[in-house]
Every structure is written in C-alpha cells, then in structure tokens.
Coordinates of C-alpha atoms and ligand atoms in Angstrom, one line a residue:
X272 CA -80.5 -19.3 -29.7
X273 CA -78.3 -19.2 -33.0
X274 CA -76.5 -15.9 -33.0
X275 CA -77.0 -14.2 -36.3
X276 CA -74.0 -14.4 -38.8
X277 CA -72.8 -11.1 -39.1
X278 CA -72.0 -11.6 -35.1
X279 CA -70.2 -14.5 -35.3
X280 CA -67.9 -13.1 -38.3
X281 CA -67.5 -9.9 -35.7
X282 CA -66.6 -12.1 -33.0
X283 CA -64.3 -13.7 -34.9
X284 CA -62.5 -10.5 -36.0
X285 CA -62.2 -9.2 -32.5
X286 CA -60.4 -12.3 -31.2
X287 CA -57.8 -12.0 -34.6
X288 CA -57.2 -8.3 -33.5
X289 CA -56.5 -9.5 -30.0
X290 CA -54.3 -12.3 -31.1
X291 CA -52.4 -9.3 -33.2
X292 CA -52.4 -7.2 -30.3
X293 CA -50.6 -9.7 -28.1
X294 CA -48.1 -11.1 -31.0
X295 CA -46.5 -6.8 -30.2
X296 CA -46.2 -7.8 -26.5
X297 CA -43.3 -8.4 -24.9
X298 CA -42.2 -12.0 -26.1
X299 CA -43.2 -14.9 -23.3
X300 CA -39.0 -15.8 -23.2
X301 CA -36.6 -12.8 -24.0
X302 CA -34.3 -12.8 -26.9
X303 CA -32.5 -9.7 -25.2
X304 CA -28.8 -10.6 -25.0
X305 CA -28.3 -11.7 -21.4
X306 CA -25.5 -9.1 -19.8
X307 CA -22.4 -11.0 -19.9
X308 CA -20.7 -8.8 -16.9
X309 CA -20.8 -11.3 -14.2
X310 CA -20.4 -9.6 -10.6
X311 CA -17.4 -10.1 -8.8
X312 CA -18.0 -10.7 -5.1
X313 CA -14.8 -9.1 -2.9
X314 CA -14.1 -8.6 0.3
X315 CA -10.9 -6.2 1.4
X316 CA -9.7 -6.2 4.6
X317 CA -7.1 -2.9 5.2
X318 CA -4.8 -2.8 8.0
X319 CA -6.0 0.6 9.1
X320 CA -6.4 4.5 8.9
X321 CA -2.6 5.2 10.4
X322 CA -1.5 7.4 7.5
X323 CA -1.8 9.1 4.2
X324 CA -0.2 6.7 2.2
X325 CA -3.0 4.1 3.7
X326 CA -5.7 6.5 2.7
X327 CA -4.2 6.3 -0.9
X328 CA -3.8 3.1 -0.9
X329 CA -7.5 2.4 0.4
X330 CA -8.9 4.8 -2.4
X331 CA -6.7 2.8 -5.1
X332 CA -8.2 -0.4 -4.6
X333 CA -12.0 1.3 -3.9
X334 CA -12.0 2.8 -7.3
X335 CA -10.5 -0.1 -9.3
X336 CA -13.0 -2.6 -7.7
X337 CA -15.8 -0.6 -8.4
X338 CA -19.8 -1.3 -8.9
X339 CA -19.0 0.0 -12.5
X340 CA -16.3 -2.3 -13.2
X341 CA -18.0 -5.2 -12.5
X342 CA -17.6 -5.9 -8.6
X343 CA -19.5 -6.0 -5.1
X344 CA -17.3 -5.1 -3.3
X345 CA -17.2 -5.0 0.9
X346 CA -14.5 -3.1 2.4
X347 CA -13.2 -3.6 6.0
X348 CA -10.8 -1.3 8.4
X349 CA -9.0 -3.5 10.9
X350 CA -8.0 -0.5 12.5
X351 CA -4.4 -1.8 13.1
X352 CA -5.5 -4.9 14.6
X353 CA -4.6 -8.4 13.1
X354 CA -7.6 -9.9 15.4
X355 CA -10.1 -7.8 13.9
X356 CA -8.7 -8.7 10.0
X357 CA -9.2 -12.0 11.2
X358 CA -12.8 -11.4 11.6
X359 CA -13.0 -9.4 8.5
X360 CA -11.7 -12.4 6.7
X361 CA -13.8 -15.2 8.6
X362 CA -16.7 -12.9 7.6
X363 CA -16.2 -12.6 3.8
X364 CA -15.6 -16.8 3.9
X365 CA -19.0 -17.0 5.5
X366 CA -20.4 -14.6 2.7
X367 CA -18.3 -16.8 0.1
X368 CA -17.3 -14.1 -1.5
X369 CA -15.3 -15.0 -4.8
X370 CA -12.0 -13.4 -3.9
X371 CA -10.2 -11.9 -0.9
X372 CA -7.6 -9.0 -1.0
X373 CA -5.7 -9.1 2.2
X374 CA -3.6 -6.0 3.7
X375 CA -2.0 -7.4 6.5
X376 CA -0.7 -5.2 9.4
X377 CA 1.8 -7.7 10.4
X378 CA 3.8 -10.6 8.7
X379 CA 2.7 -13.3 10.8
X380 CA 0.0 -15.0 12.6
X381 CA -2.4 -16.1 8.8
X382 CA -1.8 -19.7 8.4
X383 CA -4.6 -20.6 10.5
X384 CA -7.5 -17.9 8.5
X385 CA -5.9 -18.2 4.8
X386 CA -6.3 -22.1 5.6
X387 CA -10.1 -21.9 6.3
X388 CA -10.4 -19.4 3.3
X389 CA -8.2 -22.3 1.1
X390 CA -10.6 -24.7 2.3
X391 CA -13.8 -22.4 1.5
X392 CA -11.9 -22.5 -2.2
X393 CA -11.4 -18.5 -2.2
X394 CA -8.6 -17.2 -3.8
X395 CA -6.7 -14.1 -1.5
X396 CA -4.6 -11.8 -3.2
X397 CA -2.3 -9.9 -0.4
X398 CA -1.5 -6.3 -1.0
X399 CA 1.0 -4.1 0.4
X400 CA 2.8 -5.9 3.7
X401 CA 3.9 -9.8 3.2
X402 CA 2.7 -12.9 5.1
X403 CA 4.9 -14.9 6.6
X404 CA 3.2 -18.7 5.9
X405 CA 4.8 -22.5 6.0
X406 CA 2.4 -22.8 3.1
X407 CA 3.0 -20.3 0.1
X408 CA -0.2 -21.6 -1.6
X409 CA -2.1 -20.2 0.9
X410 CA -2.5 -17.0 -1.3
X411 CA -2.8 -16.7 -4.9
X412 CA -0.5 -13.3 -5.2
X413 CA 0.6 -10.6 -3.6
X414 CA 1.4 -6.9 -5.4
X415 CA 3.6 -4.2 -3.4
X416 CA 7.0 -2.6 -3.0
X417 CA 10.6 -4.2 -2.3
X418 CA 11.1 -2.7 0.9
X419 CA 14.6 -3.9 1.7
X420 CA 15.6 -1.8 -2.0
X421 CA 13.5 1.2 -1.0
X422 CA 15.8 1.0 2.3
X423 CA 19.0 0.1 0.6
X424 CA 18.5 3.1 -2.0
X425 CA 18.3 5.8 0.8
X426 CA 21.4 4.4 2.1
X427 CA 23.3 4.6 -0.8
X428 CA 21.6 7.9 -1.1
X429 CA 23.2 9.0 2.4
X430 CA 26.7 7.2 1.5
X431 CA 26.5 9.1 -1.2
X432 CA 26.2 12.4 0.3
X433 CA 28.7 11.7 2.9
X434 CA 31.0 11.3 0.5
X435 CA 30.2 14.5 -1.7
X436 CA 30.4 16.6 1.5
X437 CA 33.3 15.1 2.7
X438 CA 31.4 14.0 6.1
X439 CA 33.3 11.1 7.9
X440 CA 31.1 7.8 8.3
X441 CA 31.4 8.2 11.7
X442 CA 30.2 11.9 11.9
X443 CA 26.7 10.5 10.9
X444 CA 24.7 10.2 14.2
X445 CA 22.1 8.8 12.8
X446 CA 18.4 8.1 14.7
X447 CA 16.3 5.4 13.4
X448 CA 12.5 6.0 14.0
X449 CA 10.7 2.9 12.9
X450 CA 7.4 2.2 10.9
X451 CA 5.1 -0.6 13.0
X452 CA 7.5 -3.5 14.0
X453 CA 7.2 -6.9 12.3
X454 CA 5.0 -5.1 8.9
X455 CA 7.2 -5.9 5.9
X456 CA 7.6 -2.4 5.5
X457 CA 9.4 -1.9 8.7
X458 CA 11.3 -5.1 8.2
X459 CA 12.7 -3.8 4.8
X460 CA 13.6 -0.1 5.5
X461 CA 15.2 -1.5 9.0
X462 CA 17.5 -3.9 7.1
X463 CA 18.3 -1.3 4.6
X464 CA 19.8 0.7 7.6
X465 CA 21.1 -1.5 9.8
X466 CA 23.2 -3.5 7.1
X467 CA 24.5 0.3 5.9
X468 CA 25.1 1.2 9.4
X469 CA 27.9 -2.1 9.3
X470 CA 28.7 -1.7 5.7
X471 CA 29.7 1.9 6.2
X472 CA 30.6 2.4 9.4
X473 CA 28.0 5.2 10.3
X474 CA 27.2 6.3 14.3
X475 CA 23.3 5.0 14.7
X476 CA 22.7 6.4 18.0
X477 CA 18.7 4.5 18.6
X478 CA 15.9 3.2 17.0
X479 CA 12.5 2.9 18.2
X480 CA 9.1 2.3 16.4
X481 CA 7.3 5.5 15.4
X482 CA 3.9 3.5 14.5
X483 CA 4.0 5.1 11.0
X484 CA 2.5 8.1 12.4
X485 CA 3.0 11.7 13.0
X486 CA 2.2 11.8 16.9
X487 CA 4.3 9.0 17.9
X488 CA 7.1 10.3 15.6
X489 CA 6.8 13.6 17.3
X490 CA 7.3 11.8 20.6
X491 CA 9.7 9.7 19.5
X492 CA 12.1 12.5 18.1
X493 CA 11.6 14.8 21.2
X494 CA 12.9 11.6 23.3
X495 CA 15.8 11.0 21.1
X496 CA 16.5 15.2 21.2
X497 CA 16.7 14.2 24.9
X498 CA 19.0 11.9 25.4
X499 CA 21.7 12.9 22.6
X500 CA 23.1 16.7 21.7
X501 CA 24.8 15.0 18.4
X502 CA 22.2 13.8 16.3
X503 CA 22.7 14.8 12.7
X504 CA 20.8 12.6 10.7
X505 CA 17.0 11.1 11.1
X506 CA 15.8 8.0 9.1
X507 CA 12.5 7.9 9.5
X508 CA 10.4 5.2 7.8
X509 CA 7.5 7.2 6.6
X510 CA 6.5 10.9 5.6
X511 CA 4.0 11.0 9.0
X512 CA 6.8 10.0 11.0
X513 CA 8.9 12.8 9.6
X514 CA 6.4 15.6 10.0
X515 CA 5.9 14.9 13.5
X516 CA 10.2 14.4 14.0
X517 CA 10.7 17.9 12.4
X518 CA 8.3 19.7 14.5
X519 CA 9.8 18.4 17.7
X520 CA 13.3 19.3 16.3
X521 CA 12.2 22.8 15.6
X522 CA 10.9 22.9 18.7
X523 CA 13.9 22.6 20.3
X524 CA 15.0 26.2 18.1
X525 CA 17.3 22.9 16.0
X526 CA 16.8 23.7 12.2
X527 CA 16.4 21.0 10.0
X528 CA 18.2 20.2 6.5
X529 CA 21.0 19.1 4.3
X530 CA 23.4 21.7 5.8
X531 CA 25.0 18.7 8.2
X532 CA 28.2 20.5 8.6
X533 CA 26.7 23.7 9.8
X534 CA 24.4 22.2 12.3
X535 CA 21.3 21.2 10.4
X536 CA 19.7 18.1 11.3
X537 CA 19.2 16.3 8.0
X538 CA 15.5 14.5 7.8
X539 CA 15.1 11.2 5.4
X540 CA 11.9 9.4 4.8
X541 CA 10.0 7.0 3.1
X542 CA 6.3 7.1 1.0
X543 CA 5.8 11.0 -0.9
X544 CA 2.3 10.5 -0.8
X545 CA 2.0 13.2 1.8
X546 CA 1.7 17.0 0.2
X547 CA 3.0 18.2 3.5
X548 CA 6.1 15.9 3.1
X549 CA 6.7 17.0 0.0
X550 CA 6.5 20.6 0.5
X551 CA 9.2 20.2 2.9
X552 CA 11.0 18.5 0.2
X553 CA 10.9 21.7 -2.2
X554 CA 11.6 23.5 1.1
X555 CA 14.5 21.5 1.8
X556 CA 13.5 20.4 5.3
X557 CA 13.6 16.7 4.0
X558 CA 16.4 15.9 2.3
X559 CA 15.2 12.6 0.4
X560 CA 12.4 10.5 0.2
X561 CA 12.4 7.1 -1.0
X562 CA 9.4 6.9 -3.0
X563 CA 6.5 3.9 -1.7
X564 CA 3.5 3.7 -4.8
X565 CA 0.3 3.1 -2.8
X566 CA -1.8 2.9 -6.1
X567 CA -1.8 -0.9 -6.0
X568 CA -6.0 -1.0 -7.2
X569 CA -5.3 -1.1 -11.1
X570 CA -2.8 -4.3 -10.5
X571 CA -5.1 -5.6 -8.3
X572 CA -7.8 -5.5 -10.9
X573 CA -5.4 -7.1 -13.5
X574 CA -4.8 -10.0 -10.7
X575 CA -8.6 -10.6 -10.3
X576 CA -8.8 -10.6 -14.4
X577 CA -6.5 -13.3 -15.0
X578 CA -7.7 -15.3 -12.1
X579 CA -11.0 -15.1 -13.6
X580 CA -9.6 -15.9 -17.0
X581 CA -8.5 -18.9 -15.0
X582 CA -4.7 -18.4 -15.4
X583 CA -2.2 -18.1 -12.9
X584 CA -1.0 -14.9 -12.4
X585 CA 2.8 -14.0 -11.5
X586 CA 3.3 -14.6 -7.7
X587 CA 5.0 -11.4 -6.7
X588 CA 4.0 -8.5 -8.3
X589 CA 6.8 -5.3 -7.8
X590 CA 5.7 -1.5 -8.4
X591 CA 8.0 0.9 -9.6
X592 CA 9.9 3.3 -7.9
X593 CA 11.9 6.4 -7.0
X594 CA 13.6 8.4 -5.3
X595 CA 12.1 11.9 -4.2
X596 CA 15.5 14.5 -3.0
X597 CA 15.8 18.4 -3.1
X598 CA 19.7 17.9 -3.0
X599 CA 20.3 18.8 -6.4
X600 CA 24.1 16.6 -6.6
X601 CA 23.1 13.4 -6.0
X602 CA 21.1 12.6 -9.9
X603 CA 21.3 8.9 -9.7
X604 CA 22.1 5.9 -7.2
X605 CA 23.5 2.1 -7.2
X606 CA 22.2 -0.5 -5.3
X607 CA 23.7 -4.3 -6.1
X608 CA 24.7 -2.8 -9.5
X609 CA 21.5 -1.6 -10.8
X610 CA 21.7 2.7 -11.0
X611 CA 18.6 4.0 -10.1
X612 CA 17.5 7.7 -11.2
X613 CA 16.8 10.3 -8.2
X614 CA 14.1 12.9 -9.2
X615 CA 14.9 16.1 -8.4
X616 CA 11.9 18.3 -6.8
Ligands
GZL962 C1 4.3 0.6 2.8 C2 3.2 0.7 3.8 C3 3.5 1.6 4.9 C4 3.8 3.1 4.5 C5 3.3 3.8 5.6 O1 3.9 -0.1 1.8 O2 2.9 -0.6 4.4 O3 2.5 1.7 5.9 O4 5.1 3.3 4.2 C6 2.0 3.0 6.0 O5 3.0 5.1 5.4 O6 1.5 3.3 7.2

C-alpha cells in the first residue's frame, strides 16, 4: 500500500531530528585530552617501628609518594627483620612494581634480592642505612646522613667542652650505648667515638647495643650504673636510647647534665626528632644532640623524577645537618677543617 506523501516527508523529518539528536551525543572516540599523569607503581620496604625518628621517616616518604602526586604506592614494615624485607622485596618484584625504595635494617646480606630485582629491571633507591654489595649497580641511589660526620661532630663537641671546662681527657668516663649493630648508623656514630676515644685520650669504660630504643637503653644504662661508680659521660646513639639511659640514672638519685665537675652525668645523643628529647635539651638534661634529618620523602620524590626523566641521578645523596646543644659556649665546631654551626636551644 503506497503511504501517502505527507507521511513519508514526516518520516523523513523524524529520522533528520534523530540524526541531530545523536550528532550532541557523546562523540563515538573522545577528543578529551588523555591525563598525561602516569601512575607510579612503588613498593617501600621500612626496617621497622623501633623509634620516633623511624616514624618520621616512614611519614616522610608516605606523603611524598602519595596517590595525589602521582603514585601507588605499597608500603611494608619488616619489623626489624632483614628476612621479612626480603619478602617485602621478592613481593613487589613479583608485582613488578616500577621502582623499589629500600630501608635496610642492616648493611649486609642484599646481593642476592637486589640481583633478582636487577634482573626483574626495577630500579631500588635505598634510604636511610647503606648496603654493603660487591656490585654498586645493584641500586640506582641511595639518600641519607653521613653518619661517621654526625659521630665525629659530637666528638669534637665533647673535646671541645673538655677543654672549656678544663676536664682532663682522662677524667671522661665515658659509656657507649649503641644503636642496632652492623646498621650504617651504628657503624658511623661508633667510629666517630672510638677514633676520638684514641685521638683524645678519653676513659670509655663499655659499649653495648641499646637497639635504638628506649627500653633496652634503660636496661643498658642501669647495667653500666652497676658495674662502674665513675661514669661521667653517656654517648648514646639515639634520642630513645637517651630517654630510657636518663631515667635509669635518676633512678639511682644520680642527676644528669653538663655540670661534670660537680657530679652530673652528662647525656649525648643522636636524631632530635623526639619532643621528649628535646625538652630535655631546653632542660639541660641532654647536653647535645647531633641532629639525624628523617624527612628523606621529598629527595626521594626528586630521585624517582629524574629516573623517570630517564637521567641518572647523583649516587649518594647527603642531607643537611646540625647540631642540637643547650651549652650555650660551644657556637660552632670543626671536623677535618670544615666548622660547623651548633644551634643553640
Ligand atoms: C639514622 C637511623 C637511626 C636513627 C634511629 O638514620 O637509621 O635508626 O638514628 C633509628 O633513631 O632507629
């Protein structure tokens, strides 16, 4: 049956509305700029929870490798074992993540795992503590302090208060308690001491490792308060060491601070991350603290920018630092020539 005109020419202008209607639709391929920020896949294995200049240094590299700045990241606590980094590590190669930031607890035992991640063609970046490799190009960079200067700067920091206070090298008994042995950390401040202790001539009584926290250095100090009635000087290589070696000192009824000549125990330490620490520094209770920067994230950041840029970043990366003293004397210090400014709190 022919349909009459007037329905055809309707027909017809229904379909060219249609066909107008669809031409406002969305577009079959998008123009829309495609985001160019391309996710960053990381995984971060820290050492541990042991003390408050870990927690900083965990929260530094959480917020620079954020969701917002472009990154997935997947974080990992080893809780201060190397064997369960290990995993951490083996994990993220499996995943085939795009880069690895390392923390290790430890200096050694990482050829093997960096290898496979070399292999797997993943870039690590270590942070904080060294490795000890055959094979340096086993990481891409590492960012973190110069622990051996943080160690020789409170030394010259205690030579130089011998000298001001006309204390006798030998009149320093000093006791040594340590941060986790074989960390890079430990290995530094250690050195620092120990070559002092030759260079100077001072009376170090002990060492023993404090773990880099506050209940072993309690423990520790109370042994040492044990064995010697002379001890006028601890070195302790972090701020929870400290706080747990001054309670155990005033335990005994002992007070502690700069006052060596009338019987104070004088307390050194490393980190001022710690507001505890460094109220005691105002207070006087610590004499000096060698500062230790935890906020490694923004360098980190930079790192994983220019390895993305696909330049070679600088191999060692060095953060600034001070020293932290309430000994208003001593304004400055020189270590191998170079004078380095002490703030006073
Ligand atoms: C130093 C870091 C040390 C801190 C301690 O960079 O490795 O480990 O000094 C921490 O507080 O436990």
């Amino acid at each position: 049956m022919k349909k009459p005109v007037h329905l055809t020419v309707l027909l017809l202008l229904l379909a060219a509305i249609a066909t107008a209607c669809r031409s406002n639709a969305v577009p079959e391929t998008t123009e829309e700029p495609v985001s160019d920020i391309k996710t960053v896949n990381v995984g971060f294995s820290q050492l541990g929870a042991e003390s408050d200049w870990r927690s900083a240094h965990t929260d530094s590299i959480l917020t620079a490798l954020s969701k917002e700045n472009g990154f997935n990241l997947t974080y990992k606590n080893g809780q201060q074992k190397q064997a369960n980094q290990v995993t951490a590590l083996r994990m993220f190669i499996q995943q085939d993540v795009d880069y690895i930031v390392l923390a290790p607890e430890t200096e050694t035992g990482w050829d093997f795992v960096l290898k496979e991640a070399k292999d797997a063609d993943i870039p690590v970046i270590i942070v904080d503590r060294r490795v000890d490799v055959e094979d340096q190009s086993l990481y891409s960079c590492w960012v973190g302090s110069d622990f051996e200067l943080e160690g020789k700067k409170m030394c010259a920091w205690i030579n130089e208060y011998s000298k001001i206070n006309n204390i006798a090298p030998e009149d320093l008994h000093i006791v040594h308690i340590q941060g986790t042995l074989g960390s890079t950390a430990q290995i530094g401040r250690t050195r620092g001491l120990n070559n002092a202790v030759q260079e100077y001539g001072w009376d170090l009584l002990a060492q023993e490792n404090g773990e880099f926290t506050e209940t072993r250095g309690k423990e520790v100090m109370a042994s040492f308060l044990n064995q010697f009635d002379n001890i006028n000087v601890v070195y302790c290589e972090n701020d929870n060491e400290a706080i747990g070696a001054i309670e155990a000192i005033e335990a005994t009824g002992r007070k502690v601070g700069s006052d060596i000549k009338n019987g104070e125990i004088m307390v050194v330490s490393f980190d001022g991350i710690n507001e505890e620490a460094m109220q005691y520094l105002q207070e006087g209770k610590i004499s000096c603290i060698g500062e230790c920067n935890p906020l490694h994230g923004p360098r980190v950041l930079d790192l994983i920018n220019t390895l993305e840029e696909g330049k070679e970043p600088e191999k060692y990366n060095y953060v600034p630092e001070t020293l932290f003293s309430s000994v208003p004397e001593i304004k400055s210090v020189t270590v191998d020539g170079e004078t380095y400014s002490v703030t006073i709190k």
